[in-house]
CSV table of N, CA and C in Angstrom, one decimal:
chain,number,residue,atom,x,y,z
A,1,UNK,N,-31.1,30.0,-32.0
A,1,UNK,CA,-31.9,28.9,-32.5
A,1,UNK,C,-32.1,27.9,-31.4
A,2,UNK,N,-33.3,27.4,-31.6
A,2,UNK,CA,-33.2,26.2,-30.1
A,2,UNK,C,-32.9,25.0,-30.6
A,3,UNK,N,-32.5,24.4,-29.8
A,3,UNK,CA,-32.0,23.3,-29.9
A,3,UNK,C,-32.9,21.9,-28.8
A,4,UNK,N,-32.9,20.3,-29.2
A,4,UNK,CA,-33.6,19.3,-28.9
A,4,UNK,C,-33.1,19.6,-27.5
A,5,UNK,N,-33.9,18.9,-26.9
A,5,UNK,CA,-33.9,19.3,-25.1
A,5,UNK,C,-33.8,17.9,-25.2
A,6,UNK,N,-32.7,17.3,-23.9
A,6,UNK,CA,-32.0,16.3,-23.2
A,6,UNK,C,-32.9,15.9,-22.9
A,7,UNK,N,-33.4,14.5,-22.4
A,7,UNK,CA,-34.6,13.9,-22.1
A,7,UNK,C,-34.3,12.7,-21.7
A,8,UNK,N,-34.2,12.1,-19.9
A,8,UNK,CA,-33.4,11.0,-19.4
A,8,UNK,C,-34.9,10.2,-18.9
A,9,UNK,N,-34.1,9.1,-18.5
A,9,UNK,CA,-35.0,8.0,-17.8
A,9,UNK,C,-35.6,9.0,-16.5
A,10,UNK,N,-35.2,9.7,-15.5
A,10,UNK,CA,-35.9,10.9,-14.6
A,10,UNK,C,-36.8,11.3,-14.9
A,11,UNK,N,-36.6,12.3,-16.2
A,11,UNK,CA,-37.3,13.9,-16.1
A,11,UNK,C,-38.4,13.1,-17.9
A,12,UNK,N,-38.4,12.4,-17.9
A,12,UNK,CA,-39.0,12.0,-19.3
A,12,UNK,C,-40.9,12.0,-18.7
A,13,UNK,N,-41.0,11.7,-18.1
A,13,UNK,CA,-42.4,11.9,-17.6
A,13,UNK,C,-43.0,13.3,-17.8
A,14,UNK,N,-42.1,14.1,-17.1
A,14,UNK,CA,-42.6,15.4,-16.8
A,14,UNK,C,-41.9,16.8,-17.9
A,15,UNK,N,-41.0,16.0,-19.1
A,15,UNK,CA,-40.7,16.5,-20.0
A,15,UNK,C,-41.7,16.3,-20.9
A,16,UNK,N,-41.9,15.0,-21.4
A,16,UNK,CA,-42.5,14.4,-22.5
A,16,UNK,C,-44.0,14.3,-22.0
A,17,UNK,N,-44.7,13.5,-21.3
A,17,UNK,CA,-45.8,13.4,-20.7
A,17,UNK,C,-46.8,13.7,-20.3
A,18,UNK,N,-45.8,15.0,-19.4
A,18,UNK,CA,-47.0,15.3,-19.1
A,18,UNK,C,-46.7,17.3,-20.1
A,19,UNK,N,-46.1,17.6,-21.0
A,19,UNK,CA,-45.9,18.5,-21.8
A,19,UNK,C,-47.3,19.1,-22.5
A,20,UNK,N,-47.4,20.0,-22.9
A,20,UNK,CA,-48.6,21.3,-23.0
A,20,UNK,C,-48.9,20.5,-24.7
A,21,UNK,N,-47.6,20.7,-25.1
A,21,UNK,CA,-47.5,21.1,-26.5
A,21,UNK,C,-47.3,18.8,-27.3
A,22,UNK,N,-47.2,19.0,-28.2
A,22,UNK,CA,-46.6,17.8,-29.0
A,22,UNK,C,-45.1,18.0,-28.8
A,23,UNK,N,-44.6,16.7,-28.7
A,23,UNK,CA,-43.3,16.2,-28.2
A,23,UNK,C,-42.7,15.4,-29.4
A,24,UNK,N,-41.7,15.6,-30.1
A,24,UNK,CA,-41.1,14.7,-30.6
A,24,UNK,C,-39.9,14.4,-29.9
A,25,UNK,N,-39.6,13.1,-29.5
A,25,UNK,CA,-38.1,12.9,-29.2
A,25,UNK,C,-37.5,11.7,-30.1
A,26,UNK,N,-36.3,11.9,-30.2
A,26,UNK,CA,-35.1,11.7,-31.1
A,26,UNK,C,-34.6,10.2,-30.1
A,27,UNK,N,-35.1,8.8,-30.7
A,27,UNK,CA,-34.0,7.6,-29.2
A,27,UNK,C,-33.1,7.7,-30.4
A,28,UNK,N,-31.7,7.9,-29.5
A,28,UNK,CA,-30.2,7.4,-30.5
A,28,UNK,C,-29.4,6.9,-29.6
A,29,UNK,N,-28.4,7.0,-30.1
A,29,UNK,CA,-27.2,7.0,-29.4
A,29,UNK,C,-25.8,7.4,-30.1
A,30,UNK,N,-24.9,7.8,-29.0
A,30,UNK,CA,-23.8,8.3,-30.3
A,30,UNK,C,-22.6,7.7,-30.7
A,31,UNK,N,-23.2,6.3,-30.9
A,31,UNK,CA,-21.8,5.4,-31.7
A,31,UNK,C,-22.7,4.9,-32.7
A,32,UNK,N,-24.1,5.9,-33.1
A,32,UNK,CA,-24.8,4.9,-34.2
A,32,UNK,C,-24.7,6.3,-35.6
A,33,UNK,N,-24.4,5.7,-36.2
A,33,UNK,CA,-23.7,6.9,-37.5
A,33,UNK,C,-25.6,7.2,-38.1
A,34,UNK,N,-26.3,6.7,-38.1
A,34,UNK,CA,-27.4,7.4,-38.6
A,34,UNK,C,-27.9,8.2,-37.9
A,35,UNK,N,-27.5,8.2,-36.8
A,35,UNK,CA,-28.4,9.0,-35.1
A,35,UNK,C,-27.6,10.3,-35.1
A,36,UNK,N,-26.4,10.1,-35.8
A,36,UNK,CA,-25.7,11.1,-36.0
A,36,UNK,C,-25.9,12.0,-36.7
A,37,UNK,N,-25.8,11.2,-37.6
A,37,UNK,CA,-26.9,12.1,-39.1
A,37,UNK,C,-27.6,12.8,-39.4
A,38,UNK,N,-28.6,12.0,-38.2
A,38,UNK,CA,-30.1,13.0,-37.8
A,38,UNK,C,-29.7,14.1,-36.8
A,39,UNK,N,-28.8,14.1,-35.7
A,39,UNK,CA,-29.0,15.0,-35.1
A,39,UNK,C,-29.0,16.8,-35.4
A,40,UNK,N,-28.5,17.0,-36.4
A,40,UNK,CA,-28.8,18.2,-37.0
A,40,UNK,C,-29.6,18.7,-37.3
A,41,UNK,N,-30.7,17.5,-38.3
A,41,UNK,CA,-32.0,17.9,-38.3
A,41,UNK,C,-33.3,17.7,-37.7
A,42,UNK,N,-32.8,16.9,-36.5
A,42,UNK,CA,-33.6,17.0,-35.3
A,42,UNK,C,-33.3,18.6,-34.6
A,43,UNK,N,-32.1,19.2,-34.6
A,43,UNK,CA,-32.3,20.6,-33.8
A,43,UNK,C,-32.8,21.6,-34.9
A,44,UNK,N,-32.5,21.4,-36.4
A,44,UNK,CA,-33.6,22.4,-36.9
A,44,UNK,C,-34.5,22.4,-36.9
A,45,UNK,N,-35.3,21.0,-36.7
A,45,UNK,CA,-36.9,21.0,-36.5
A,45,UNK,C,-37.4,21.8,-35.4
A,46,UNK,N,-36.3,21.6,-34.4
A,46,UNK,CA,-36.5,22.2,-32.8
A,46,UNK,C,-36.5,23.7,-33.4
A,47,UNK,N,-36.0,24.5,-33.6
A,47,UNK,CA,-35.9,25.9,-34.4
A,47,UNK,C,-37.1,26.1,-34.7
A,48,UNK,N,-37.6,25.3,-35.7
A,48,UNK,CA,-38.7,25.5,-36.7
A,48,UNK,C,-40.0,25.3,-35.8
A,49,UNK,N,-40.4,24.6,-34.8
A,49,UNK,CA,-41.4,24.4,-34.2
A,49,UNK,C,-41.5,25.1,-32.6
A,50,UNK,N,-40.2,25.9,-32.5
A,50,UNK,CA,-40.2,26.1,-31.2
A,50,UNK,C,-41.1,27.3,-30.5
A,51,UNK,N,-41.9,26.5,-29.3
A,51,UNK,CA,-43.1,27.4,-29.0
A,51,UNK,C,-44.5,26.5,-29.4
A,52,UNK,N,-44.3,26.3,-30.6
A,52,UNK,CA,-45.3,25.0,-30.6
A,52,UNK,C,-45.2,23.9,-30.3
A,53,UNK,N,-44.2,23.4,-30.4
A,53,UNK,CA,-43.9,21.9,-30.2
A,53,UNK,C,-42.5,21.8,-29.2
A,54,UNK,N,-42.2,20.6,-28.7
A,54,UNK,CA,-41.4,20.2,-28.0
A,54,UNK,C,-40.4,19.1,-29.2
A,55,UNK,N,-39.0,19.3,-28.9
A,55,UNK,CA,-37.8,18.4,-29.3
A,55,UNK,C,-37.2,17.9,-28.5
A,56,UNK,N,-36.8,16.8,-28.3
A,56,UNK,CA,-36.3,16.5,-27.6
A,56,UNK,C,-35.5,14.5,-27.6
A,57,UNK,N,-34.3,15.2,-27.4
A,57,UNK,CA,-33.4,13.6,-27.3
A,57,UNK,C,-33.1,12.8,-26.2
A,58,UNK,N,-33.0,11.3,-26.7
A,58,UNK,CA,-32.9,10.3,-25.4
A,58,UNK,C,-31.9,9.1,-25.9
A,59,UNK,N,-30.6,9.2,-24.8
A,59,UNK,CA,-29.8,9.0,-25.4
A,59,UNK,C,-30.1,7.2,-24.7
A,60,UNK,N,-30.2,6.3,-25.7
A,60,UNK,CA,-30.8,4.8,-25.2
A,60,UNK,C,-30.1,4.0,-24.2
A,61,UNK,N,-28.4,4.7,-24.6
A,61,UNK,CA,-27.2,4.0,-24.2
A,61,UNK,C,-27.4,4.3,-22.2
A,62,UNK,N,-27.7,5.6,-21.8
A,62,UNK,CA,-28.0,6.3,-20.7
A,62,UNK,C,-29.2,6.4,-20.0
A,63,UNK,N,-30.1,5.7,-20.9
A,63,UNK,CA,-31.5,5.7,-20.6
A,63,UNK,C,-32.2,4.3,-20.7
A,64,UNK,N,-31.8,3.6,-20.6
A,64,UNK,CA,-32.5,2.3,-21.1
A,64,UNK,C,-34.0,2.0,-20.3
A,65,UNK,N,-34.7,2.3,-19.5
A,65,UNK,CA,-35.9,2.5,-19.0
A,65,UNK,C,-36.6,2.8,-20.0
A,66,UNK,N,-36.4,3.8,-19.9
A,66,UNK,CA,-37.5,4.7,-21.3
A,66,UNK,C,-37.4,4.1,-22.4
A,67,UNK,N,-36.2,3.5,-23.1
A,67,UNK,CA,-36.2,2.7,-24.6
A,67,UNK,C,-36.6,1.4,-24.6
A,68,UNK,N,-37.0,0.8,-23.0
A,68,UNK,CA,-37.5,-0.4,-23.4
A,68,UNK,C,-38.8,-0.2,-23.1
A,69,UNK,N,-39.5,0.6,-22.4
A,69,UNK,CA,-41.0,1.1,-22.1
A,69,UNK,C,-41.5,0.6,-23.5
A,70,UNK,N,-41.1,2.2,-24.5
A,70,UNK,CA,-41.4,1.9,-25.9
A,70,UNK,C,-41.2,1.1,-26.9
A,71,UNK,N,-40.5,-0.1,-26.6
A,71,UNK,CA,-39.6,-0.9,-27.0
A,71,UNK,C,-38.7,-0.9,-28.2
A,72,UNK,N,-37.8,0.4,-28.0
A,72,UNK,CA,-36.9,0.8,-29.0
A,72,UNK,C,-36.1,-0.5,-29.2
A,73,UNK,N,-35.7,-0.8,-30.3
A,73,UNK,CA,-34.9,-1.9,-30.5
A,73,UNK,C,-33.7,-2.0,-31.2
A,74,UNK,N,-34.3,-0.5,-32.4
A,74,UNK,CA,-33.1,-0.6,-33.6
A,74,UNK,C,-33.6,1.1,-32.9
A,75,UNK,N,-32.0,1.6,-33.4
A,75,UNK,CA,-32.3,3.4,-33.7
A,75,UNK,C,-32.0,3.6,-34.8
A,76,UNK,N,-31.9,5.3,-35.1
A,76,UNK,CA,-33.0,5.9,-34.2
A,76,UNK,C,-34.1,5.5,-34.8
A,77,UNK,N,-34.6,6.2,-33.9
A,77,UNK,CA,-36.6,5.9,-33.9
A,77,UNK,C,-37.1,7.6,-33.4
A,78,UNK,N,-38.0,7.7,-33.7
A,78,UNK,CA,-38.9,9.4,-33.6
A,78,UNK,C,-40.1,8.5,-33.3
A,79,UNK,N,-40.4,9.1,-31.7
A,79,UNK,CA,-41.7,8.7,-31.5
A,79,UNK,C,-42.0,10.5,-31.3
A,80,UNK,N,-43.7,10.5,-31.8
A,80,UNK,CA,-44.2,11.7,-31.2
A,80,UNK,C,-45.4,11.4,-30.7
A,81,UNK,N,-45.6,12.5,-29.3
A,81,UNK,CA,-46.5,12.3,-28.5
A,81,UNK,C,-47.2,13.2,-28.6
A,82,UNK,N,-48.6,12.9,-27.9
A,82,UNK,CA,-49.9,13.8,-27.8
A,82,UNK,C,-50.3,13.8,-26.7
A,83,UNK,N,-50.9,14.4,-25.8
A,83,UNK,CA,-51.6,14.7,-24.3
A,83,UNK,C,-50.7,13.2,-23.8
A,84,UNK,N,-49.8,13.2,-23.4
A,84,UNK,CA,-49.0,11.9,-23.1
A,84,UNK,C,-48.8,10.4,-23.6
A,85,UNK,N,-50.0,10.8,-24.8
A,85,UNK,CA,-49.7,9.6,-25.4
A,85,UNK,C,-48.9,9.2,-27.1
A,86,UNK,N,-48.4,7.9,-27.1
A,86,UNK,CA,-48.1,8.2,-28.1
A,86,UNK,C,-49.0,8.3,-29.4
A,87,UNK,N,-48.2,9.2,-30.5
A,87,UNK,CA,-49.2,9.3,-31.3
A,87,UNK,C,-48.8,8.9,-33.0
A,88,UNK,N,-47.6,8.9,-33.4
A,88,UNK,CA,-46.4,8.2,-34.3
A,88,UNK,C,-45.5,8.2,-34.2
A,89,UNK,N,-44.7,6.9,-34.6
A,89,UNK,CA,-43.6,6.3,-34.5
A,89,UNK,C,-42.8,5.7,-36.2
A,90,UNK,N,-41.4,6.6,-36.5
A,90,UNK,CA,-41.3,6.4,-37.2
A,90,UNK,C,-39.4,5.9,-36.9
A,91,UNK,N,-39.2,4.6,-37.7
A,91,UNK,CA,-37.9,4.2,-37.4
A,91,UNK,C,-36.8,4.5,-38.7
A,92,UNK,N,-35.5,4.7,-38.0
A,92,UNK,CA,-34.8,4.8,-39.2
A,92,UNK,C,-34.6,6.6,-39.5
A,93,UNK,N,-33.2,6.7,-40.3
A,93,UNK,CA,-33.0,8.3,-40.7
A,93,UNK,C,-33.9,8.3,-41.9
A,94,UNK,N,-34.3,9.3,-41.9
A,94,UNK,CA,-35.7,10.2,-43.2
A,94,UNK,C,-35.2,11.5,-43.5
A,95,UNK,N,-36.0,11.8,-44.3
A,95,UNK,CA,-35.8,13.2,-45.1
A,95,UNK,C,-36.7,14.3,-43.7
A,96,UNK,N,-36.0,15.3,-43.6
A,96,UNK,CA,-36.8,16.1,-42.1
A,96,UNK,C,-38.4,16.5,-42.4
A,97,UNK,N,-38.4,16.5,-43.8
A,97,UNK,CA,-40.3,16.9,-44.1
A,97,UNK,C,-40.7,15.5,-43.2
A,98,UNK,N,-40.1,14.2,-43.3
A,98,UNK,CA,-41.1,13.4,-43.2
A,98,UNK,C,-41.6,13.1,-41.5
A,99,UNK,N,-40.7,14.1,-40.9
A,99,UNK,CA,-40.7,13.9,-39.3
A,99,UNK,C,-41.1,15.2,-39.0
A,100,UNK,N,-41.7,16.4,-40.2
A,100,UNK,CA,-41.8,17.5,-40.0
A,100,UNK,C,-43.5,17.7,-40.2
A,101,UNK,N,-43.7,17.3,-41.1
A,101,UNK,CA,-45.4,17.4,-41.6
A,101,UNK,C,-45.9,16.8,-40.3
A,102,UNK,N,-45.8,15.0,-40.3
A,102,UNK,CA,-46.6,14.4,-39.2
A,102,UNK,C,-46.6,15.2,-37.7
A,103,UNK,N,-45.6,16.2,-37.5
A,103,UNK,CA,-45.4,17.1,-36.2
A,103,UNK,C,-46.4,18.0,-36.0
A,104,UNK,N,-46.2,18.8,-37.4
A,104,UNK,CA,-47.1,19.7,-37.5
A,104,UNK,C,-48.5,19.5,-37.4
A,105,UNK,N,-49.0,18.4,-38.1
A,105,UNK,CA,-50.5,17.8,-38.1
A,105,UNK,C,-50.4,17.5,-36.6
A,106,UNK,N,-49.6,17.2,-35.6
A,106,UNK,CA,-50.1,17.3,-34.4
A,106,UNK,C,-50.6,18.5,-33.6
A,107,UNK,N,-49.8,19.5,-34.3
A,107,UNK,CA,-49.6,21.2,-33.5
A,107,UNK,C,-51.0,21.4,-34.1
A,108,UNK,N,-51.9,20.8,-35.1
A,108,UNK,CA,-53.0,21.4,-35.4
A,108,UNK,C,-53.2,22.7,-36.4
């Protein structure tokens, strides 16, 4: 089963960016108990979309570039991208349909 792909202040351009497919990435960190929460259902989504879509986590604490670009403030947050841009942003832990439908309507 696949699992969310690591995603740092470096390789996030050429992970996320400039990527074929739609990108969801996971900002957390791991002293935040809801980021926790989600991380399991951020790697099933990765399962469930893999081939179509991209998953992928960014840990804020190790990345702070990239979390202030998008101006993450509170975690987690799910932003998802499109031809490099963003395309929704949804804050806070949710039920996985609700990070799963808006994905798929990106995959088309």
């Amino acid at each position: 089963m696949a699992k969310a792909l690591e995603v740092t202040d470096q390789n996030f351009a050429d992970e996320v960016l400039a990527a074929d497919k739609p990108v969801l990435v996971d900002f957390w960190a791991p002293w935040c108990p809801p980021c926790r929460q989600m991380g399991p259902v951020v790697d099933e989504i990765a399962g469930e979309v893999d081939g179509e879509a991209i998953v992928a986590k960014l840990n804020v604490d190790d990345n702070p570039a990239t979390a202030a670009k998008y101006g993450v403030s509170s975690i987690p947050r799910f932003i998802m991208f499109k031809d490099g841009e963003e395309a929704k942003s949804i804050l806070g832990a949710c039920p996985k349909k609700q990070l799963l439908e808006p994905l798929r309507g990106l995959i088309g």
